[in-house]
Coordinates of C-alpha atoms in Angstrom, one line a residue:
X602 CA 0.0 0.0 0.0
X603 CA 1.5 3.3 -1.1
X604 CA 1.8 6.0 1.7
X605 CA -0.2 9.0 1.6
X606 CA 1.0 12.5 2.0
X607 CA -0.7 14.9 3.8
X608 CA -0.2 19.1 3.3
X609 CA 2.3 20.2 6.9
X610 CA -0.6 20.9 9.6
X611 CA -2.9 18.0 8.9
X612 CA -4.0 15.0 11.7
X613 CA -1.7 12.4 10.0
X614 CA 2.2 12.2 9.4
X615 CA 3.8 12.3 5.9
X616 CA 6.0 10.0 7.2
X617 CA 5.4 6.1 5.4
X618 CA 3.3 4.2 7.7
X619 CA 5.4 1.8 10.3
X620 CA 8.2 3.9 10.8
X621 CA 9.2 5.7 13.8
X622 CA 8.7 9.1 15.1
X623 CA 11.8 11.3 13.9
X624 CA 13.6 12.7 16.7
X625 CA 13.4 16.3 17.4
X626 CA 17.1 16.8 16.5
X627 CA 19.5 14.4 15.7
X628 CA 22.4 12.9 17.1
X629 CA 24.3 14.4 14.3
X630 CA 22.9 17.9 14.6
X631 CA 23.3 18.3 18.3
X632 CA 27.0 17.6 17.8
X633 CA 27.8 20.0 14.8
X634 CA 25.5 22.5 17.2
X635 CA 27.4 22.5 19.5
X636 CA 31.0 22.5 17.3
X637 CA 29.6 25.1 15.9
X638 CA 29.0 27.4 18.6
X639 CA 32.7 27.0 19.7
X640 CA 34.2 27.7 16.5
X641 CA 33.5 31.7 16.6
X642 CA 35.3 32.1 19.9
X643 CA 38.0 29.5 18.6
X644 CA 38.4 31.6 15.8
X645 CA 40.5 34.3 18.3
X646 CA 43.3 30.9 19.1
X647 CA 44.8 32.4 15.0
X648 CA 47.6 34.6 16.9
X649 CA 48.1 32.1 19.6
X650 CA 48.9 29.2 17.4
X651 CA 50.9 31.2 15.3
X652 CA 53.0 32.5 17.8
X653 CA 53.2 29.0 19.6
X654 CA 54.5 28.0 16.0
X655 CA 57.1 30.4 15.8
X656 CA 58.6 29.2 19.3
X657 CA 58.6 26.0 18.7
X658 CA 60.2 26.0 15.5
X659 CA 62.7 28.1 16.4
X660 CA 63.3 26.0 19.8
X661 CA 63.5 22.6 18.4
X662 CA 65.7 24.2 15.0
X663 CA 68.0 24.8 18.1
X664 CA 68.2 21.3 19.5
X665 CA 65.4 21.8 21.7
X666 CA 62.9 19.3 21.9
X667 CA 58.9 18.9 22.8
X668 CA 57.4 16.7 25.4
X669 CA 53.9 16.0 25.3
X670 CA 51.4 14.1 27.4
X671 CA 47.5 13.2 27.8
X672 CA 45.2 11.0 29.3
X673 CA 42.7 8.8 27.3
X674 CA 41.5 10.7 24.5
X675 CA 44.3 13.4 24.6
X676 CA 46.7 10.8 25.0
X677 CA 45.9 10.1 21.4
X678 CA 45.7 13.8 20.5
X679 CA 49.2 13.8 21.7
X680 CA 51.1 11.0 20.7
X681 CA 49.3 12.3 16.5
X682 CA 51.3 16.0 17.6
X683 CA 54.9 14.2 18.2
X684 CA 54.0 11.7 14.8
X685 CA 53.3 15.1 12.4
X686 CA 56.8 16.8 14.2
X687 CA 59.2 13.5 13.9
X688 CA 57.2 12.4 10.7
X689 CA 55.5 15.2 8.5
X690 CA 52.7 17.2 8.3
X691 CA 52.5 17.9 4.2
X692 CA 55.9 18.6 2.9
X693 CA 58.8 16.5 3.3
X694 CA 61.4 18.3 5.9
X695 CA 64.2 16.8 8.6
X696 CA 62.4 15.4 11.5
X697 CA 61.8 17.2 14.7
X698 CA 62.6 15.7 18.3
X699 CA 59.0 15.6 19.9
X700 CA 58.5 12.8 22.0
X701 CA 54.9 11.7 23.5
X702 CA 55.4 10.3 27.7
X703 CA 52.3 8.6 27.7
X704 CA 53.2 6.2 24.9
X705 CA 56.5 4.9 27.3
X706 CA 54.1 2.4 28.7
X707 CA 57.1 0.3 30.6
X708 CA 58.3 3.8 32.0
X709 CA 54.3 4.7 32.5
X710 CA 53.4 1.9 34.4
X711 CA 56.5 0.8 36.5
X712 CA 56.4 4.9 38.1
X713 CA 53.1 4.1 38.2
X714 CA 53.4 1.1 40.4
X715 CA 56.0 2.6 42.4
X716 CA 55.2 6.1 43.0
X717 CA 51.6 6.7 42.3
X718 CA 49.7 7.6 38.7
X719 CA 50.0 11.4 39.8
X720 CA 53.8 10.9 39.6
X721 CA 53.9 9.0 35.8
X722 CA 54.6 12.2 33.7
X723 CA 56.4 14.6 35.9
X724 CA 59.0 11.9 36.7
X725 CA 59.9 11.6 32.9
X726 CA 59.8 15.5 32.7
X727 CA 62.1 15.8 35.0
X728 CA 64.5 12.7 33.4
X729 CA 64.2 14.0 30.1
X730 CA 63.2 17.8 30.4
X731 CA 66.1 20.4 29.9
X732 CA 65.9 24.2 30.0
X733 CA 64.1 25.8 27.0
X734 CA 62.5 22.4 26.0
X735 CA 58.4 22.6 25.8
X736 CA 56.3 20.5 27.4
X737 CA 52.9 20.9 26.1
X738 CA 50.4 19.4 28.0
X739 CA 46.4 18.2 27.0
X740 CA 43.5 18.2 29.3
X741 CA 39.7 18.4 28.1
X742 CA 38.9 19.3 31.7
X743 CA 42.3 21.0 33.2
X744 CA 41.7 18.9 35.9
X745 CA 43.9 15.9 35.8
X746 CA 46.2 16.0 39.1
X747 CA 48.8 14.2 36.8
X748 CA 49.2 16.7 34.2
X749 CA 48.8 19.6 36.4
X750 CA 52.3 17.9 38.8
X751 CA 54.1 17.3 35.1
X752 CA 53.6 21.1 34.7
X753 CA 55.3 21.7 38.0
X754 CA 57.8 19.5 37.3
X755 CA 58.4 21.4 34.3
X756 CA 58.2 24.7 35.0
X757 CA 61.1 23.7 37.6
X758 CA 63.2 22.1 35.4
X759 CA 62.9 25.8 33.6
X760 CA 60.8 24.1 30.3
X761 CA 58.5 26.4 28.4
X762 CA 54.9 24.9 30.0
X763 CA 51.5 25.5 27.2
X764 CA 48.7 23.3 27.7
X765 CA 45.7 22.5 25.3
X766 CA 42.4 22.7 27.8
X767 CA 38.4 22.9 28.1
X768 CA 37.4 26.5 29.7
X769 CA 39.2 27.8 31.6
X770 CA 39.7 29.1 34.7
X771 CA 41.0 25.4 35.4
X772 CA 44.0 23.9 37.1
X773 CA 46.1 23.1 34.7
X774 CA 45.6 26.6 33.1
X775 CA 47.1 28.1 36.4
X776 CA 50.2 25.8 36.3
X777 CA 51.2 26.3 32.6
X778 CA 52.7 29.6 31.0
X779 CA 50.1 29.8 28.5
X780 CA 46.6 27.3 27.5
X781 CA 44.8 27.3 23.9
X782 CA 41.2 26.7 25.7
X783 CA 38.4 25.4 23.5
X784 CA 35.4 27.4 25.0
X785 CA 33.0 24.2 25.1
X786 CA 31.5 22.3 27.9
X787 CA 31.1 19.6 25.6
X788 CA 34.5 17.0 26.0
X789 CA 34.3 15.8 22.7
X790 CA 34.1 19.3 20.9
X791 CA 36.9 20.2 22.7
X792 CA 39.0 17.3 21.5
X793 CA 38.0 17.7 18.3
X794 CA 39.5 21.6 18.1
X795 CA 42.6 20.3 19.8
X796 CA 42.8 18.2 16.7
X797 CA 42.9 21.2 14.6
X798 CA 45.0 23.1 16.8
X799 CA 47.4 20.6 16.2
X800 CA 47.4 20.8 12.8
X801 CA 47.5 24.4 12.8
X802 CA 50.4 24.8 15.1
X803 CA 52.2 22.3 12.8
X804 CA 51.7 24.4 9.8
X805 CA 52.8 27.4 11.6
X806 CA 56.1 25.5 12.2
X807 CA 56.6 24.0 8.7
X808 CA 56.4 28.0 7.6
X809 CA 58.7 29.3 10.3
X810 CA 61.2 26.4 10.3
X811 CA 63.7 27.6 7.1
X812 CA 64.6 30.5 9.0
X813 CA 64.5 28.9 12.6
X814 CA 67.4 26.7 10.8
X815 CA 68.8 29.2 8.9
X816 CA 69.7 31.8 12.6
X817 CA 71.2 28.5 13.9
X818 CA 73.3 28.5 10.5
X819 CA 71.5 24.9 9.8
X820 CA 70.5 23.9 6.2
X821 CA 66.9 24.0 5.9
X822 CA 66.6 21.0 2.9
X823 CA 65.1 17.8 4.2
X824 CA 67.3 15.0 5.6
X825 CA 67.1 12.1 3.0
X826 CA 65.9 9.1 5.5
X827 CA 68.7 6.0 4.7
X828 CA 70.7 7.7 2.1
X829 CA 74.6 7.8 2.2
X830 CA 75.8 11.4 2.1
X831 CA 78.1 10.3 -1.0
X832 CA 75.9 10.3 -4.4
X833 CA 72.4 8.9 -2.6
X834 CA 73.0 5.6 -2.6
X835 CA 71.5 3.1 -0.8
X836 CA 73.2 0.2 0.7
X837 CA 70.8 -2.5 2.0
X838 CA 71.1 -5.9 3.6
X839 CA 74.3 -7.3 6.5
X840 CA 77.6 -6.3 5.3
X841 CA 80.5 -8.2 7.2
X842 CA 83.9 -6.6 7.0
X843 CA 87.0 -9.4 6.9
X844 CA 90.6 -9.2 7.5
X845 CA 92.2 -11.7 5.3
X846 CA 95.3 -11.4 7.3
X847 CA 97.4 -9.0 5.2
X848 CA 95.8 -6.5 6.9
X849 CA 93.4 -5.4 4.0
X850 CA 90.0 -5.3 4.3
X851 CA 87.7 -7.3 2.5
X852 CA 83.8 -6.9 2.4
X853 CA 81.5 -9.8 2.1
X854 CA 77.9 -9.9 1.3

């Protein structure tokens, strides 16, 4: 039997007959509501990213390196930051030293075990933190007591402290030198603009890293992964280097 339509304002439905009451919004639409309502304040995070860009290039063009941690869901956001820096974003480029705590799971669990989950970043801050490093640090609440010691830690090991957070004011807002808050109360619209933030600060250092490496009198072309320095070749499989007892060396394989 063929439905029947009926003009907006009558008794019956136009929807086919046996199907379910449409919800007032959907699951879909509540979510991209509420993204975009944080996306015009988010909009203002342009000269914050940008400059956060320019620092790090020009830190880690100096040797420096970034150290990034989350928990759950920013743990994730974190460890993709340190894979766009030591891999690349678009174009190809020498990699960057960013390393991501959370993913040292023997390290993670055995400070854990021994000194308390509070403890499990700002221990390996303060192993591997020196002055002038970053440590950036992601939080969709600002709350984690963990987060908000590794920012301690780092702030007196003399490291450059910036955290990605929910609104603020918030703990680990106060402990850090600078936050990037997403101004949602919505967790998962917050992780989603830490996702571009990401992105966006990595563009910014892709732009500003020829002439980070240039003041440090460092050549900005990328390092060629596995080639020899001499004519690009690539030498592949075991080589095993003999003496044949003349005292010349002979390679074989």
């Amino acid at each position: 039997m063929a439905a029947t339509f009926l003009p907006a304002g009558s008794a019956a439905t136009s929807r086919p007959a046996g199907t379910a009451e449409p919800a007032a919004a959907s699951v879909l639409d509540a979510h991209l509501a509420a993204l975009a309502a944080a996306l015009l304040p988010y909009r203002r995070s342009e000269e914050l990213l940008a400059r956060w860009g320019g620092e790090l290039a020009h830190r880690l063009a100096a040797g420096g390196r970034l150290l990034v941690a989350g928990n759950g869901g920013s743990a994730a956001e974190a460890q993709h930051l340190t894979a766009e820096l030591v891999g690349k974003l678009r174009d190809d480029r020498e990699p960057l030293s960013a390393i991501a705590l959370h993913a040292e799971t023997s390290a993670l669990t055995a400070i854990g075990n021994d000194y308390g989950y509070d403890e499990v970043f700002a221990r390996q801050v303060r192993a591997h933190g020196r002055p002038d490093d970053i440590l950036l640090l992601m939080s969709t609440s600002g709350a984690s007591a963990n987060l908000v010691a590794a920012a301690h830690a780092g702030r007196d090991a003399g490291l450059r402290c910036w955290a990605f957070t929910g609104p603020t004011p918030n703990p680990l807002a106060d402990a850090c030198h600078d936050t990037l808050a997403i101004a949602s109360p919505d967790g998962q619209v917050v992780q989603e603009l830490h996702l571009v933030s990401t992105h966006v600060l990595c563009e910014y250092v892709d732009r500003v890293l020829p002439a980070a490496l240039a003041a440090v009198g460092r050549p900005a072309a990328p390092a060629a992964g596995g080639r020899e320095a001499s004519g690009g070749q690539v030498r592949a499989g075991v080589e095993v280097v003999l003496d044949d007892g003349t005292g010349r060396q002979v390679e074989a394989g």
